Coordinates of C-alpha atoms in Angstrom, one line a residue:
M1 CA 91.4 186.3 77.8
K2 CA 93.0 182.4 77.4
R3 CA 91.1 179.3 78.3
T4 CA 91.8 176.3 78.8
P5 CA 90.8 172.5 76.9
L6 CA 88.4 172.2 78.8
Y7 CA 86.2 175.9 77.7
Q8 CA 83.7 173.9 75.4
A9 CA 83.1 171.2 78.6
H10 CA 82.6 174.2 80.5
L11 CA 79.6 176.2 78.6
D12 CA 77.6 172.2 77.6
S13 CA 77.0 171.9 81.3
K14 CA 76.4 175.4 82.6
G15 CA 79.7 176.7 84.2
K16 CA 79.4 180.4 85.1
M17 CA 82.3 181.6 83.7
V18 CA 84.3 184.3 85.3
D19 CA 88.0 186.4 84.6
F20 CA 90.3 184.8 87.2
G21 CA 94.0 185.8 86.4
G22 CA 93.8 186.3 82.9
W23 CA 92.1 182.5 82.2
E24 CA 88.2 182.0 81.7
M25 CA 87.1 179.4 84.2
P26 CA 84.3 178.5 85.8
L27 CA 82.8 179.9 89.0
N28 CA 80.3 177.7 90.1
Y29 CA 77.3 175.0 87.6
G30 CA 75.0 177.0 89.0
S31 CA 75.2 176.2 93.4
Q32 CA 78.9 176.2 95.1
L33 CA 77.1 175.2 97.9
E34 CA 76.2 171.7 96.1
E35 CA 79.3 171.3 94.7
H36 CA 81.1 171.4 98.3
H37 CA 78.8 169.0 100.0
Q38 CA 79.5 167.4 96.2
V39 CA 83.9 166.7 97.2
R40 CA 83.1 166.6 100.5
N41 CA 79.9 164.1 100.8
D42 CA 81.1 162.2 97.3
A43 CA 83.4 163.1 94.2
G44 CA 83.9 166.8 92.1
M45 CA 86.5 167.4 89.7
F46 CA 87.8 170.6 89.0
D47 CA 89.4 172.1 85.2
V48 CA 92.9 173.6 86.8
S49 CA 94.3 173.2 83.3
H50 CA 95.4 177.1 83.5
M51 CA 97.9 175.7 86.4
S52 CA 101.3 174.8 84.5
V53 CA 103.4 171.7 84.6
V54 CA 107.0 171.9 84.4
D55 CA 109.6 169.3 83.6
F56 CA 113.5 168.9 85.3
S57 CA 115.8 166.8 83.5
G58 CA 119.3 166.9 83.1
A59 CA 122.0 166.2 85.0
E60 CA 121.8 168.7 87.4
A61 CA 118.2 168.8 87.9
K62 CA 118.5 167.3 91.3
A63 CA 121.8 169.8 92.1
F64 CA 119.8 172.8 90.5
L65 CA 116.3 171.5 92.3
R66 CA 118.3 171.4 96.0
I67 CA 119.1 175.3 95.4
L68 CA 115.9 175.9 93.7
I69 CA 113.2 175.0 96.3
A70 CA 113.7 175.3 100.4
N71 CA 112.3 171.9 101.0
D72 CA 115.2 168.8 100.6
V73 CA 114.4 167.2 97.0
D74 CA 116.5 164.7 98.7
K75 CA 114.1 163.1 100.6
L76 CA 112.8 162.4 97.0
Q77 CA 113.9 158.3 96.3
T78 CA 111.3 156.5 95.3
Q79 CA 109.4 157.2 91.9
G80 CA 106.5 159.2 92.0
K81 CA 107.1 160.7 94.9
A82 CA 106.0 164.0 95.7
L83 CA 107.0 167.1 97.8
Y84 CA 105.4 170.3 98.1
S85 CA 108.1 173.2 99.1
C86 CA 108.0 177.5 98.1
M87 CA 110.4 178.9 95.9
L88 CA 112.1 181.6 97.6
N89 CA 113.5 185.2 96.6
E90 CA 116.8 186.5 98.4
A91 CA 115.2 187.7 100.9
G92 CA 113.4 184.3 102.3
G93 CA 109.8 186.4 100.5
V94 CA 107.9 183.2 98.9
V95 CA 108.1 183.3 94.7
D96 CA 105.4 180.0 94.6
D97 CA 104.5 177.3 96.4
L98 CA 104.9 173.9 94.4
I99 CA 104.8 170.7 94.3
V100 CA 107.3 168.7 92.6
Y101 CA 106.9 165.1 91.8
Y102 CA 110.4 162.7 91.3
E103 CA 111.6 160.8 88.6
D104 CA 115.4 159.8 89.1
D105 CA 117.7 162.1 89.9
E106 CA 117.7 163.3 86.5
N107 CA 114.1 163.7 85.7
Y108 CA 111.5 165.4 88.1
R109 CA 107.4 167.6 87.5
M110 CA 107.0 170.7 89.2
V111 CA 103.8 172.1 89.4
I112 CA 103.1 175.5 89.6
N113 CA 100.0 178.2 90.0
A114 CA 99.1 179.6 86.7
G115 CA 99.0 184.0 87.8
T116 CA 102.7 183.7 88.9
T117 CA 103.7 181.3 85.8
H118 CA 105.5 184.2 83.6
K119 CA 107.2 185.4 86.4
D120 CA 108.1 182.0 87.9
M121 CA 109.6 181.1 84.9
A122 CA 111.6 183.6 84.4
W123 CA 112.8 182.8 88.0
I124 CA 113.5 179.6 87.9
N125 CA 115.9 180.2 84.3
A126 CA 117.9 182.9 85.4
Q127 CA 118.5 180.4 88.1
A128 CA 119.0 177.9 86.5
Q129 CA 122.4 179.6 85.2
G130 CA 125.3 177.7 85.2
F131 CA 123.7 174.1 85.5
A132 CA 123.0 171.1 83.5
V133 CA 119.6 171.5 83.2
V134 CA 116.9 171.5 80.5
V135 CA 113.9 173.5 81.8
T136 CA 110.5 173.0 79.0
L137 CA 107.1 174.8 79.9
M138 CA 104.5 171.5 78.9
S139 CA 102.5 173.7 77.0
D140 CA 100.4 171.0 76.1
L141 CA 98.6 169.6 79.1
A142 CA 96.2 169.5 81.1
M143 CA 94.6 168.5 84.4
I144 CA 91.4 168.0 86.5
A145 CA 91.4 167.2 89.6
V146 CA 88.5 164.4 90.9
Q147 CA 88.4 165.3 94.3
G148 CA 85.7 163.2 97.3
P149 CA 85.2 160.2 99.5
N150 CA 84.3 158.0 96.0
A151 CA 87.4 160.0 93.7
R152 CA 88.9 156.8 93.3
E153 CA 86.6 154.6 92.8
K154 CA 84.9 156.5 90.2
V155 CA 88.5 157.5 88.4
F156 CA 88.8 153.2 88.0
A157 CA 85.3 153.3 86.1
A158 CA 85.5 156.5 83.8
M159 CA 89.2 155.5 82.3
G160 CA 89.9 151.8 81.8
G161 CA 93.2 150.5 82.4
V162 CA 93.9 153.3 85.6
E163 CA 93.2 151.5 88.8
Q164 CA 96.3 148.6 87.7
V165 CA 98.6 152.2 88.2
A166 CA 97.3 154.1 90.6
G167 CA 95.2 151.6 92.5
A168 CA 98.0 150.7 95.3
L169 CA 99.0 154.9 95.2
K170 CA 100.0 156.6 98.4
P171 CA 98.6 160.2 99.7
F172 CA 101.6 162.2 97.9
N173 CA 102.5 160.0 95.6
A174 CA 101.8 159.4 90.8
A175 CA 102.0 157.0 88.3
S176 CA 102.2 157.2 84.6
L177 CA 100.0 155.2 82.5
G178 CA 101.4 156.3 78.9
A179 CA 100.6 160.4 78.1
L180 CA 98.2 159.9 81.7
F181 CA 100.3 161.3 84.6
I182 CA 97.7 160.9 88.2
A183 CA 99.3 162.6 91.5
R184 CA 97.2 160.8 94.3
T185 CA 97.2 165.0 95.6
G186 CA 94.7 167.5 95.9
Y187 CA 93.2 170.9 96.9
T188 CA 90.8 170.0 98.6
G189 CA 91.7 167.8 102.5
E190 CA 89.6 165.0 100.6
D191 CA 91.2 161.7 99.1
G192 CA 91.5 161.8 94.9
F193 CA 93.9 163.0 92.5
E194 CA 95.3 164.9 89.9
I195 CA 95.5 164.4 86.3
M196 CA 98.2 165.3 84.3
L197 CA 96.8 164.3 80.4
P198 CA 97.4 166.1 77.1
A199 CA 95.0 168.4 76.3
S200 CA 93.5 166.6 73.2
S201 CA 91.7 163.7 75.3
A202 CA 91.0 166.4 78.6
E203 CA 87.3 166.8 77.0
F204 CA 87.0 163.4 76.3
T205 CA 87.8 161.8 79.7
W206 CA 86.2 165.2 81.1
K207 CA 83.1 163.5 79.5
M208 CA 83.7 160.0 80.8
L209 CA 83.9 161.0 84.8
L210 CA 80.5 162.7 83.9
E211 CA 79.7 159.6 82.8
A212 CA 80.6 158.0 85.7
G213 CA 78.8 160.6 88.5
V214 CA 81.8 162.9 89.2
K215 CA 80.1 166.4 89.3
P216 CA 81.6 169.7 87.5
C217 CA 82.8 172.1 90.2
G218 CA 83.9 175.6 90.6
L219 CA 86.5 177.8 91.7
G220 CA 84.2 178.7 94.7
A221 CA 83.7 175.9 96.1
R222 CA 87.3 175.0 95.7
D223 CA 88.3 178.3 97.4
T224 CA 86.0 176.8 100.4
L225 CA 87.4 173.7 100.1
R226 CA 91.3 174.4 100.7
L227 CA 89.5 177.1 103.5
E228 CA 88.6 174.2 105.3
A229 CA 91.2 172.2 104.7
G230 CA 93.5 174.8 106.2
M231 CA 95.3 175.6 102.4
S232 CA 97.3 178.5 102.4
L233 CA 96.7 180.3 98.8
Y234 CA 99.3 182.4 96.9
G235 CA 99.2 186.1 97.5
S236 CA 97.0 185.4 100.7
E237 CA 99.0 183.6 103.3
M238 CA 102.0 184.1 101.1
S239 CA 103.6 186.5 98.8
E240 CA 107.4 188.1 98.2
S241 CA 107.1 189.7 100.9
V242 CA 105.7 186.7 103.3
S243 CA 108.1 184.0 104.4
P244 CA 107.1 179.9 104.7
L245 CA 108.2 180.9 108.7
E246 CA 105.4 184.0 108.9
A247 CA 103.3 181.7 107.2
A248 CA 103.2 178.7 109.2
L249 CA 105.0 176.7 106.7
N250 CA 108.4 176.0 107.9
W251 CA 107.6 172.4 108.2
T252 CA 107.9 172.8 104.0
V253 CA 111.6 174.1 104.9
D254 CA 114.8 171.7 105.2
L255 CA 117.7 173.2 107.6
S256 CA 119.1 169.9 108.3
D257 CA 122.1 169.7 105.5
E258 CA 124.3 173.2 107.2
S259 CA 125.9 172.4 103.3
R260 CA 122.4 172.9 100.9
G261 CA 122.7 176.8 100.0
F262 CA 119.1 177.4 98.9
V263 CA 118.1 180.4 97.7
G264 CA 116.9 182.5 100.7
R265 CA 118.7 180.2 103.3
E266 CA 120.6 183.3 104.1
A267 CA 117.8 185.6 104.9
L268 CA 115.2 182.6 107.0
E269 CA 118.4 182.0 109.1
K270 CA 118.1 185.6 110.2
L271 CA 114.7 186.2 110.6
T272 CA 113.2 186.1 113.8
P273 CA 109.7 185.9 112.8
E274 CA 106.6 187.7 115.0
K275 CA 103.4 186.5 112.9
T276 CA 102.6 183.5 111.9
I277 CA 98.7 182.2 110.3
V278 CA 96.2 181.1 112.4
G279 CA 93.0 179.5 112.4
L280 CA 89.5 181.4 113.7
V281 CA 85.6 180.4 114.2
L282 CA 83.7 182.9 114.2
E283 CA 81.6 182.4 117.6
G284 CA 78.5 184.5 116.1
K285 CA 76.8 185.3 112.8
G286 CA 78.4 186.8 109.9
V287 CA 81.1 186.7 108.0
I288 CA 84.9 186.4 107.9
R289 CA 85.8 188.7 104.5
D290 CA 89.8 189.2 103.6
H291 CA 91.5 191.8 105.5
N292 CA 89.4 192.4 108.1
Q293 CA 91.2 193.1 110.9
V294 CA 92.0 190.7 113.9
L295 CA 93.2 192.1 117.1
T296 CA 94.1 189.1 119.9
N297 CA 95.8 189.0 123.4
L298 CA 99.0 189.8 121.6
G299 CA 98.4 192.5 119.5
E300 CA 96.3 193.5 116.2
G301 CA 96.5 190.9 112.7
E302 CA 94.9 190.6 110.1
V303 CA 92.6 188.3 108.2
T304 CA 94.9 186.4 105.1
S305 CA 91.2 184.1 103.5
G306 CA 87.8 184.2 105.6
T307 CA 84.7 182.8 104.1
F308 CA 82.1 181.2 105.6
S309 CA 82.3 176.9 106.4
P310 CA 79.1 175.1 104.5
T311 CA 81.0 172.1 106.2
M312 CA 80.7 173.4 109.8
G313 CA 78.2 176.2 109.0
K314 CA 80.2 179.4 110.9
A315 CA 82.6 181.7 109.8
I316 CA 86.1 180.7 109.3
A317 CA 89.1 182.1 108.2
L318 CA 92.9 182.2 108.0
A319 CA 94.7 185.3 109.7
S320 CA 98.1 186.1 109.8
V321 CA 98.0 187.4 114.2
P322 CA 101.6 188.1 115.9
K323 CA 103.4 184.7 117.2
G324 CA 101.6 183.1 120.6
S325 CA 98.5 184.3 119.7
E326 CA 95.7 182.3 121.6
G327 CA 92.3 181.6 123.0
L328 CA 90.1 184.0 122.2
C329 CA 90.1 187.5 119.6
E330 CA 88.1 190.3 117.9
I331 CA 87.3 190.7 114.5
E332 CA 86.5 193.8 113.3
M333 CA 83.4 193.0 110.8
R334 CA 81.9 196.6 109.5
G335 CA 82.6 198.9 112.3
K336 CA 82.0 196.4 115.0
R337 CA 83.7 193.7 117.0
V338 CA 83.2 190.8 116.7
S339 CA 84.4 187.4 118.9
A340 CA 86.4 184.2 117.2
K341 CA 88.0 181.7 118.8
I342 CA 91.8 180.9 117.6
V343 CA 91.9 177.5 116.3
K344 CA 95.0 175.5 114.6
P345 CA 93.5 174.8 111.4
P346 CA 92.2 172.4 109.7
F347 CA 89.3 172.8 110.5
V348 CA 88.4 170.2 108.2
R349 CA 89.4 167.3 106.6
N350 CA 88.3 163.7 105.4
G351 CA 85.3 165.3 105.8
K352 CA 85.9 165.5 109.5
I353 CA 85.1 168.4 111.4
L354 CA 88.4 169.1 113.6
V355 CA 87.8 172.1 115.6

């Protein structure tokens, strides 16, 4: 299995290591529940160095990205501004979801998912044929996500000089400080930063954050936090056979420029989605699991991501159901049908319960 530059730091903090898509990663450091609440109430940090950073440079970098992804990078006019989108195949299915950051019209940075890096890079390089663009996989970088209501002030306390460049950053913007790239983004529904830095600096930075009172958190808490925040997971809410229109990601698709023929556009324009993603909150006791059958007022669906919400004290889920489903539904759980309420995600954002 592959290891991140922070592998030893995880062992030092007694991380329970598991196989995560071929990477040896910490599931938790003792209590997943405590780690979840740590992020909601204070500040926690995640090693996300298994994710891949890809840089695009060249005279046609912008033109290339305008056809590679479904959202339009032409919206990015300010240095450091970020955009969430999906890369689509010709059938309109999602090759991967990603964030792209703007440096200037000839330089962009993209963060893609860990488990899809090999196929993503093959896809990107195939699409790049004929464009004056250089695609570089930045394999010498590590990434640490620091998240929570106190995340920013603890990052500033731990990392000298960072506040000068990142103190005024608005959400979904990034700034550089030497080899550091600091983005005010995350996957938890809380404020904070995702910090990209040289692999050689990762362990020292992790220790400085520990000393500033940031607690390490594992994959378990990361998943319950992202699900409470109503954030999609590649391979669950979307896939190569599921379009962004069926994954409630319509807002990541920009069709306003009719001349922009991005990959998958033609298929999307012909698609009439019959399903969408909704939130579910269980009425009674139990835990909703992935792939549980859902019975709505308009027909059958399926749970795409299910868990117990530590913040709400209830079972919650995201589910693919017939478009227009509303009100109460039933979930097939262990041979029994249990009542649940259909809601609009997110469930929790910035520590507040929203449903």
